[in-house]
Every structure is written in structure tokens, then in C-alpha cells.
Coordinates of C-alpha atoms in Angstrom, one line a residue:
Chain A
X1 CA 116.6 47.3 111.6
X2 CA 113.2 48.7 112.3
X3 CA 112.3 45.5 114.2
X4 CA 115.4 45.9 116.4
X5 CA 114.7 49.5 117.1
X6 CA 111.1 48.7 118.1
X7 CA 112.4 46.0 120.4
X8 CA 114.8 48.4 122.2
X9 CA 112.1 51.1 122.5
X10 CA 109.7 48.5 124.0
X11 CA 112.4 47.3 126.4
X12 CA 113.3 50.8 127.5
X13 CA 109.7 51.8 127.9
X14 CA 109.1 48.7 130.1
X15 CA 112.2 49.6 132.1
X16 CA 110.9 53.1 132.6
X17 CA 107.5 51.8 133.9
X18 CA 109.2 49.4 136.3
X19 CA 111.7 52.0 137.6
X20 CA 109.0 54.6 138.1
X21 CA 107.3 52.1 140.4
X22 CA 110.6 51.5 142.3
X23 CA 112.0 54.9 143.0
X24 CA 111.0 58.5 142.5
X25 CA 111.2 62.0 143.9
X26 CA 107.7 62.9 145.1
X27 CA 106.4 66.4 145.7
X28 CA 103.6 67.3 148.2
X29 CA 100.7 69.0 146.4
X30 CA 98.4 69.6 149.3
X31 CA 98.7 72.2 152.1
X32 CA 99.6 69.5 154.6
X33 CA 99.6 65.8 154.9
X34 CA 100.6 63.2 157.5
X35 CA 103.7 61.0 156.9
X36 CA 102.6 57.9 158.7
X37 CA 104.6 55.3 160.6
X38 CA 102.7 52.5 158.8
X39 CA 100.9 52.5 155.5
X40 CA 97.5 52.7 157.1
X41 CA 95.2 55.6 157.4
X42 CA 94.8 55.3 161.2
X43 CA 98.6 54.8 161.8
X44 CA 100.2 57.5 163.9
X45 CA 101.9 60.4 162.0
X46 CA 105.7 60.5 162.1
X47 CA 105.6 64.1 160.8
X48 CA 103.5 66.5 158.8
X49 CA 104.6 67.3 155.3
X50 CA 103.8 70.7 153.7
X51 CA 103.0 71.9 150.2
X52 CA 106.2 71.7 148.0
X53 CA 108.1 69.3 150.3
X54 CA 110.0 66.7 148.4
X55 CA 110.9 63.1 149.4
X56 CA 112.9 60.3 147.8
X57 CA 110.4 57.5 147.8
X58 CA 109.6 54.0 146.5
X59 CA 106.2 52.8 145.4
X60 CA 103.4 53.4 145.4
X61 CA 102.3 50.1 147.0
X62 CA 98.5 49.9 147.7
X63 CA 98.4 53.7 147.5
X64 CA 101.3 54.5 149.8
X65 CA 104.8 55.8 149.0
X66 CA 107.6 54.7 151.3
X67 CA 110.0 57.6 152.2
X68 CA 112.9 57.8 154.7
X69 CA 110.5 59.4 157.2
X70 CA 107.5 57.2 156.8
X71 CA 104.6 56.5 154.5
X72 CA 102.8 59.1 152.5
X73 CA 99.5 58.6 150.5
X74 CA 99.7 59.0 146.8
X75 CA 96.7 61.3 146.7
X76 CA 98.9 64.0 148.4
X77 CA 101.8 64.0 146.0
X78 CA 103.0 63.9 142.4
X79 CA 105.9 61.9 141.2
X80 CA 106.1 64.1 138.0
X81 CA 109.2 66.1 137.4
X82 CA 108.3 69.7 138.4
X83 CA 110.2 72.7 137.1
X84 CA 109.6 76.0 138.7
X85 CA 111.6 79.2 138.0
X86 CA 112.8 81.5 140.7
X87 CA 110.1 83.3 142.7
X88 CA 107.5 80.6 142.6
X89 CA 106.2 81.3 139.1
X90 CA 105.1 79.0 136.4
X91 CA 107.8 78.6 133.8
X92 CA 107.5 77.5 130.2
X93 CA 104.4 79.4 129.0
X94 CA 101.1 77.6 128.4
X95 CA 102.8 74.2 128.8
X96 CA 102.8 74.4 132.6
X97 CA 101.6 71.2 134.3
X98 CA 98.8 71.1 136.9
X99 CA 101.5 70.4 139.5
X100 CA 103.4 73.5 138.6
X101 CA 100.3 75.5 138.7
X102 CA 99.6 74.3 142.2
X103 CA 103.1 74.9 143.5
X104 CA 103.2 78.4 142.0
X105 CA 99.7 79.2 143.2
X106 CA 98.7 80.3 139.7
X107 CA 95.7 79.4 137.6
X108 CA 92.4 79.8 139.5
X109 CA 93.7 81.4 142.6
X110 CA 92.8 83.8 145.4
X111 CA 93.2 86.7 143.0
X112 CA 90.7 85.2 140.6
X113 CA 88.3 84.3 143.5
X114 CA 88.5 88.0 144.7
X115 CA 87.5 89.2 141.3
X116 CA 84.7 86.6 141.0
X117 CA 83.4 87.5 144.4
X118 CA 83.3 91.2 143.5
X119 CA 81.1 90.3 140.5
X120 CA 78.9 87.8 142.4
X121 CA 77.9 89.6 145.5
X122 CA 75.4 86.9 146.5
X123 CA 78.1 84.1 146.6
X124 CA 78.4 83.4 150.3
X125 CA 82.2 83.1 150.8
X126 CA 81.9 84.1 154.5
X127 CA 79.9 80.9 155.2
X128 CA 82.5 78.9 153.3
X129 CA 85.2 80.4 155.5
X130 CA 83.2 79.3 158.6
X131 CA 82.9 75.8 157.1
X132 CA 86.6 75.6 156.6
X133 CA 87.4 76.7 160.1
X134 CA 85.5 73.7 161.4
X135 CA 88.3 71.3 160.4
X136 CA 89.2 68.9 163.2
X137 CA 92.8 68.0 164.1
X138 CA 93.7 64.4 163.1
X139 CA 94.3 63.4 166.7
X140 CA 90.7 64.3 167.6
X141 CA 89.4 62.3 164.6
X142 CA 91.4 59.2 165.7
X143 CA 90.0 59.6 169.3
X144 CA 86.5 59.9 167.8
X145 CA 87.2 56.6 165.9
X146 CA 88.6 54.9 169.0
X147 CA 85.7 55.9 171.2
X148 CA 83.2 54.7 168.6
X149 CA 84.8 51.3 168.4
X150 CA 86.0 52.0 164.8
X151 CA 89.7 51.3 165.1
X152 CA 91.0 47.7 164.9
X153 CA 91.3 46.2 168.3
X154 CA 95.1 46.3 168.5
X155 CA 95.2 50.0 167.4
X156 CA 92.5 51.0 169.9
X157 CA 94.7 50.4 172.9
Chain B
X1 CA 118.4 36.0 122.2
X2 CA 121.1 38.2 120.7
X3 CA 118.9 41.3 121.6
X4 CA 119.2 40.4 125.2
X5 CA 123.0 40.3 125.4
X6 CA 123.7 44.1 125.3
X7 CA 120.7 44.6 127.6
X8 CA 122.9 44.3 130.8
X9 CA 123.4 48.1 131.2
X10 CA 119.7 48.5 131.0
X11 CA 119.4 46.6 134.3
X12 CA 120.7 49.8 135.8
X13 CA 117.6 51.5 134.4
X14 CA 115.5 49.3 136.5
X15 CA 117.1 50.5 139.7
X16 CA 117.3 54.2 138.7
X17 CA 114.7 56.8 139.6
X18 CA 112.4 58.0 136.9
X19 CA 113.9 61.5 136.9
X20 CA 117.3 60.1 136.1
X21 CA 116.1 58.5 132.9
X22 CA 115.5 62.0 131.4
X23 CA 119.2 62.5 131.3
X24 CA 120.4 59.1 130.1
X25 CA 122.5 58.8 127.0
X26 CA 120.6 55.9 125.6
X27 CA 122.3 56.2 122.2
X28 CA 125.6 55.1 123.8
X29 CA 124.0 52.5 126.1
X30 CA 122.4 50.7 123.2
X31 CA 125.3 51.0 120.9
X32 CA 123.4 53.4 118.6
X33 CA 120.4 51.1 118.3
X34 CA 118.1 53.7 119.8
X35 CA 118.6 57.4 119.4
X36 CA 118.1 59.7 122.4
X37 CA 115.2 61.3 120.5
X38 CA 113.5 58.0 120.0
X39 CA 113.9 57.2 123.7
X40 CA 112.6 60.6 124.9
X41 CA 109.6 60.1 122.7
X42 CA 108.9 56.6 124.2
X43 CA 109.5 58.1 127.7
X44 CA 106.8 60.7 127.1
X45 CA 104.3 58.1 126.1
X46 CA 105.2 55.8 129.0
X47 CA 104.9 58.7 131.5
X48 CA 101.6 59.7 130.1
X49 CA 100.2 56.2 130.3
X50 CA 101.6 55.8 133.8
X51 CA 100.3 59.0 135.3
X52 CA 97.3 59.9 133.2
X53 CA 96.4 63.5 132.5
X54 CA 95.2 65.9 135.1
X55 CA 94.0 69.1 133.7
X56 CA 93.0 70.9 136.9
X57 CA 95.5 71.3 139.6
X58 CA 94.9 70.6 143.3
X59 CA 94.8 74.2 144.2
X60 CA 92.5 75.1 141.3
X61 CA 90.1 72.4 142.3
X62 CA 90.0 74.0 145.8
X63 CA 89.2 77.4 144.4
X64 CA 86.5 76.1 142.1
X65 CA 85.1 74.2 145.0
X66 CA 85.0 77.3 147.2
X67 CA 83.1 79.2 144.6
X68 CA 80.6 76.3 144.1
X69 CA 80.2 76.1 147.8
X70 CA 79.6 79.9 148.0
X71 CA 76.9 79.5 145.4
X72 CA 75.2 76.6 147.3
X73 CA 75.3 78.7 150.5
X74 CA 73.6 81.6 148.7
X75 CA 70.7 79.2 147.8
X76 CA 70.5 77.3 151.1
X77 CA 70.7 78.6 154.7
X78 CA 73.6 77.0 156.7
X79 CA 72.4 75.4 159.9
X80 CA 73.7 77.2 163.0
X81 CA 74.2 74.1 165.2
X82 CA 77.9 73.9 166.1
X83 CA 77.6 70.5 167.8
X84 CA 75.8 68.8 164.9
X85 CA 78.1 70.4 162.3
X86 CA 81.2 69.3 164.3
X87 CA 79.8 65.7 164.7
X88 CA 79.2 65.5 160.9
X89 CA 82.7 67.0 160.3
X90 CA 84.4 64.3 162.4
X91 CA 82.5 61.6 160.4
X92 CA 83.4 63.1 157.1
X93 CA 87.1 63.3 158.1
X94 CA 87.0 59.7 159.3
X95 CA 85.5 58.2 156.1
X96 CA 87.7 60.4 153.9
X97 CA 90.8 59.2 155.7
X98 CA 89.7 55.7 154.8
X99 CA 89.1 56.7 151.1
X100 CA 91.3 56.3 148.1
X101 CA 91.8 60.1 148.2
X102 CA 92.4 61.0 151.8
X103 CA 94.6 64.0 151.0
X104 CA 93.2 67.0 149.1
X105 CA 94.4 70.5 149.0
X106 CA 92.9 71.8 152.2
X107 CA 90.9 68.8 153.4
X108 CA 87.2 67.8 153.5
X109 CA 84.6 70.0 155.0
X110 CA 80.9 69.6 155.7
X111 CA 78.1 72.0 156.4
X112 CA 74.5 71.1 157.3
X113 CA 71.9 73.0 155.4
X114 CA 68.6 74.2 157.0
X115 CA 66.2 72.7 154.5
X116 CA 63.3 70.2 154.6
X117 CA 64.4 69.0 151.1
X118 CA 66.1 65.6 151.2
X119 CA 69.4 66.5 149.5
X120 CA 73.2 66.4 149.7
X121 CA 75.9 67.9 147.5
X122 CA 79.6 67.3 147.0
X123 CA 81.5 70.1 145.4
X124 CA 85.1 69.8 144.1
X125 CA 87.8 70.5 146.7
X126 CA 86.0 68.5 149.4
X127 CA 83.0 70.8 150.2
X128 CA 80.1 68.6 151.3
X129 CA 76.6 69.6 152.2
X130 CA 73.7 67.7 153.7
X131 CA 70.2 69.0 154.4
X132 CA 68.4 68.6 157.7
X133 CA 65.7 66.9 155.7
X134 CA 68.1 64.1 154.8
X135 CA 69.5 63.9 158.3
X136 CA 66.0 63.2 159.6
X137 CA 65.9 60.1 157.5
X138 CA 69.0 58.6 159.1
X139 CA 68.7 56.3 162.1
X140 CA 72.3 55.7 163.1
X141 CA 75.9 57.0 162.9
X142 CA 76.6 54.2 160.5
X143 CA 73.9 55.3 158.1
X144 CA 75.0 58.9 158.3
X145 CA 78.6 57.8 157.7
X146 CA 77.5 55.9 154.6
X147 CA 75.6 59.0 153.3
X148 CA 78.7 61.2 153.9
X149 CA 81.0 58.6 152.4
X150 CA 78.9 58.6 149.2
X151 CA 79.5 62.4 149.0
X152 CA 83.3 61.9 149.7
X153 CA 83.3 59.4 146.8
X154 CA 81.9 62.1 144.5
X155 CA 84.9 64.3 145.5
X156 CA 87.5 61.5 145.4
X157 CA 86.3 60.4 141.9
X158 CA 86.3 64.1 140.8
X159 CA 82.7 63.8 139.6
X160 CA 82.2 67.6 139.9
X161 CA 85.3 68.5 137.9
X162 CA 84.2 66.0 135.2
X163 CA 81.1 68.2 134.5
X164 CA 83.2 71.1 133.4
X165 CA 83.0 71.7 129.7
X166 CA 86.4 70.8 128.0
X167 CA 86.3 74.1 126.0
X168 CA 86.6 76.1 129.3
X169 CA 89.7 74.1 130.3
X170 CA 91.3 74.8 127.0
X171 CA 90.7 78.5 127.4
X172 CA 92.1 78.4 131.0
X173 CA 95.2 76.6 129.9
X174 CA 95.8 79.1 127.1
X175 CA 95.8 81.8 129.7
X176 CA 97.9 80.1 132.3
X177 CA 101.6 80.6 132.9
X178 CA 102.1 83.0 129.9
X179 CA 103.6 85.6 132.2
X180 CA 106.5 84.8 134.6
X181 CA 105.0 87.3 137.1
X182 CA 103.9 86.4 140.6
X183 CA 100.5 88.1 140.1
X184 CA 98.3 88.4 137.0
X185 CA 97.7 91.7 135.3
X186 CA 94.2 93.1 135.6
X187 CA 93.4 92.1 132.0
X188 CA 94.5 88.5 132.7
X189 CA 92.4 88.4 135.9
X190 CA 89.4 89.6 134.0
X191 CA 89.8 86.9 131.4
X192 CA 90.5 84.2 134.0
X193 CA 87.5 85.3 136.0
X194 CA 85.2 84.8 132.9
X195 CA 86.5 81.3 132.5
X196 CA 86.2 80.7 136.2
X197 CA 82.6 81.9 136.3
X198 CA 81.7 79.5 133.4
X199 CA 83.5 76.7 135.2
X200 CA 81.7 77.3 138.5
X201 CA 78.3 77.6 136.7
X202 CA 78.9 74.2 134.9
X203 CA 79.4 72.5 138.3
X204 CA 76.6 74.3 140.1
X205 CA 74.2 73.5 137.3
X206 CA 75.1 69.8 137.5
X207 CA 75.1 69.6 141.2
X208 CA 72.0 71.5 142.1
X209 CA 69.8 71.5 139.0
X210 CA 70.5 68.4 136.9
X211 CA 72.3 66.1 139.3
X212 CA 75.2 63.7 138.3
X213 CA 74.6 61.0 135.8
X214 CA 73.2 57.6 137.0
X215 CA 76.6 56.0 136.5
X216 CA 78.3 58.5 138.7
X217 CA 75.7 58.0 141.4
X218 CA 76.2 54.2 141.3
X219 CA 79.9 54.7 141.4
X220 CA 79.6 57.0 144.5
X221 CA 77.4 54.4 146.2
X222 CA 79.9 51.6 145.4
X223 CA 83.0 53.6 146.6
X224 CA 81.1 55.2 149.5
X225 CA 80.2 51.8 150.8
X226 CA 83.9 50.8 150.5
X227 CA 85.1 53.8 152.4
X228 CA 82.5 53.3 155.2
X229 CA 83.6 49.7 155.4
X230 CA 87.3 50.7 155.5
X231 CA 86.5 53.0 158.4
X232 CA 84.9 50.0 160.1
X233 CA 81.3 51.4 159.8
X234 CA 78.7 48.9 158.6
X235 CA 78.3 49.4 154.8
X236 CA 74.9 47.6 155.0
X237 CA 73.7 50.8 156.7
X238 CA 73.7 52.4 153.2
X239 CA 71.2 49.8 152.0
X240 CA 69.0 50.4 155.1
X241 CA 69.1 54.1 154.4
X242 CA 68.2 53.7 150.7
X243 CA 65.2 51.5 151.7
X244 CA 64.0 54.4 153.9
X245 CA 64.6 56.8 151.0
X246 CA 62.5 54.5 148.8
X247 CA 59.6 54.7 151.3
X248 CA 59.9 58.5 151.5
X249 CA 59.8 59.0 147.7
X250 CA 56.5 60.5 146.9
X251 CA 55.1 61.9 143.7
X252 CA 56.5 65.3 143.0
X253 CA 59.2 65.1 145.7
X254 CA 62.2 67.3 144.8
X255 CA 65.8 67.3 145.9
X256 CA 67.6 64.0 145.8
X257 CA 64.5 62.2 144.6
X258 CA 64.6 64.3 141.5
X259 CA 68.4 64.3 140.8
X260 CA 69.3 60.8 141.9
X261 CA 68.3 57.4 140.4
X262 CA 65.5 55.5 142.2
X263 CA 66.6 54.1 145.5
X264 CA 65.4 50.6 144.6
X265 CA 67.7 50.7 141.5
X266 CA 70.6 51.9 143.7
X267 CA 70.0 49.0 146.1
X268 CA 70.1 46.6 143.2
X269 CA 73.3 48.1 141.8
X270 CA 75.0 47.9 145.3
X271 CA 74.4 44.2 145.6
X272 CA 75.3 42.4 148.8
X273 CA 77.5 44.3 151.3
X274 CA 79.4 42.9 154.2
X275 CA 81.2 44.7 157.1
X276 CA 85.0 44.4 157.7
X277 CA 86.5 41.8 160.1
X278 CA 87.0 44.7 162.5
X279 CA 83.4 45.9 162.5
X280 CA 81.6 45.9 165.8
X281 CA 78.4 47.6 167.0
X282 CA 79.0 50.2 169.6
X283 CA 76.7 51.8 172.2
X284 CA 78.9 54.9 172.1
X285 CA 78.0 55.5 168.5
X286 CA 74.3 55.0 169.3
X287 CA 74.5 57.5 172.2
X288 CA 76.5 60.2 170.4
X289 CA 74.2 59.9 167.3
X290 CA 71.1 60.5 169.5
X291 CA 72.8 63.3 171.3
X292 CA 73.8 65.1 168.1
X293 CA 70.5 64.7 166.3
X294 CA 68.5 67.3 168.1
X295 CA 66.6 68.3 164.9

């Protein structure tokens, strides 16, 4: 009896692993990320996904999930089931997952940074803000790559 | 073979989404062979194995990185050269796009530091720093791209986060999510700030004072070369740069010479590198490198 039970558990576990690779609901965990027309970093963006957006997706295959709108890199999303209560708060006490913490904006957040900054006057957050504002739009990065002969020939046209 | 006969309904499992599995009545599907409790238990194990465990969220990594960056910028003066900073920023974004972690909470950022010390730092959350002393050792955009790709690899592989003491994370998790309120109370903020300070100190101490372990540096070299190659830069430029580092290493030299393994050992660890099929030299890269490097 134990042997049969073990067999079924193994079979179900294998099925779970396989199905997770086939289909999932993915949630964006970064502020914004490109959904690309092809699963390549230099492929044009079909749309920009924002923090908390969800997609039905298959994969990941070589790091990319395939959605109905295009391809999204696995580093931008989580395929874990995320439960948030109303008002963007972390539910369930100390068992909150890292994904829930991100989506709720809890954990180490701007409130904690403000408190830390007040206690550490020498920490140069103003210079960090300047650094962050230097971010270059993706279209300009692709142009930089193209001009520098860094895109594959067919994509450089 | 008899076990396989009633397995037909399970074929459905293979074409279902992961989330749907949470609600399956497995007890009925398997004719009582496996209880729902046994399946849920197996599910948890499989999920853990499949996804791994991430203790620090994307947004928390960003806030830790901001504070680490603020500490570095209190020790080093940022270089006020908009054109050079922008040039380095474009290269960082290019190699990070070609990395295995192209998307992080608010993207990768770089700041050049006004210091003759040969050094570079990569804080969690994508905050990268290189000194003017290091830039003066580079001879081409491809070399600079390899150096920056090495720093991107430290971020992508979460080397900074891995220096945080586990006990701090345990404290942080004990405090997280215990209140279903949008904002923390002042008492909670005070407690979290203490944990946050310890966390930031751990990373700064490893980044600036001790340096990462040799294994992490070799890993950053290996993946940095891969990212540079994927962005169609010449990864052999990393070896060329390391040879120059080796020549510049003098007795008592600080910065990277103190915190990183010997350049000769890094070259050995890297082995033979080759560019991608799409790699091609470019006079444009040469020109813009010379134009940007006005140090």
C-alpha cells in the first residue's frame, strides 16, 4: 500500500513539475519591463508591462515566457501564486512571500529608507537620485548598439 | 503496469496550469490512493525545488542597494562629467540587457567616481560604480564593457545580497507583514530600520573593505565575459584588461588590487574566450570611446 502511495505521489509531483513548465500565470515584479516580439534581448518591444501586471504564459524556455502579447524575461516575473488582501497589504502574517512583499511595497521600503537616512546624515541619497535619473530609454540603447556594430546584421537594418 | 491504468485523468494535470493544481481533488482522481493532504505536501516540495527560495524581494533589494550606494557616495566623490557618465550608462544597460537578469526592480545604473584608486563596486539593486583610476586602465569600449559586465554579473548573481548575515533576514521576516496596514507604525519602522542598517553595513563592509570571495570574483569574470559576448562585444577584451591590471599591480596598491584575486589567477580561471559569430570590430566604437574618455 505504501509502495503504491509513493508511486502516485511521485507521479503527481512529476506532473506538477511538467505542468509548471507548460503553463502558468506570471506576475511582473519590477517597475517596468519590455514584452518583446521575439525572445531576444534586442527584439523590439510589443508593449511595456508594469509592476503587478499578470499574464497567462508558457515556459520559461531559455529564460523567456511566451504570453499572448509577446515574450517576457523570467527575471522580471514570478510564477508563484501571490495572495494580496485588499489595499495592497501583505496578508497572512510573517509567512508573506518575497513576491507579496514587493507587490505590497512592504518590507524595506521608502518609509524605512527615510528613517535610515535621518539617522545617517552622511549617506548621500541625493547623489543616488542623480544616478537613477541617468537611465537611458531602451530605444536609445538599441540605437547605441546599432551604431556601434553590436546588433546582428539582420537586426541592424 | 496496473499503476498506469488509472493514470489517464492525470494527463489532464500535464496540460493544466500550476495554480489549478492547488484546487484539484486528487483523492477522487486517484480513487483514494493519494489523499489531498499527501498531494498538497508533495506539491509544496515540488514547488520549492522548482522555484528555489528567495528571501529578499525585488523591491527590498532595490532599497538595500540605494542605501549601500548612498554609503559609497559618502566615501567617494561622484565624477561630474555628464557625457562620460551617460556613455558608461549606455554600456551598462547594453550588457545588462544581454545578461541572465536583464530586468531588476528599477534597472541598472552606473556612476563614475573621482578617485585615482583602481576600483569598481556593484551594489544590490543594480547600482554600479567605477573609479576614474580604473577607467584610465581601459583602452577600448570592449574593455570597458567587459569591466562593467563583470559588475553586472555581481548584481545578477546577487553576490551583494549573499553577504548579508542570515540572522538579519530572520529578524526582518519576523517583522514583516504582521500588520495588515498600508504603513508601519513608528515602533515597527524603528525595528526595521535597525535591521536595515545592519543589512546595509554587511554589504558595505564586504563591498568596500573586504571584497567578495575569490569564487564570486571568478564567477563574475565568467558571467561578465558571457554577457559581453552576448552583447557582441569581444570577451577577449577582459583578458587584455586583466593583463594591464597585472602590470599595474604594485606593492601596497589598494582598491581592487587589495580586494580582488591576482589578475594572473583570474586570467587562468577565465581560460580561452572567443567572440560571438556576430562580433565585428567597429571604428564607431573606437571613436566614441576616445571622445568620451577625456580624463
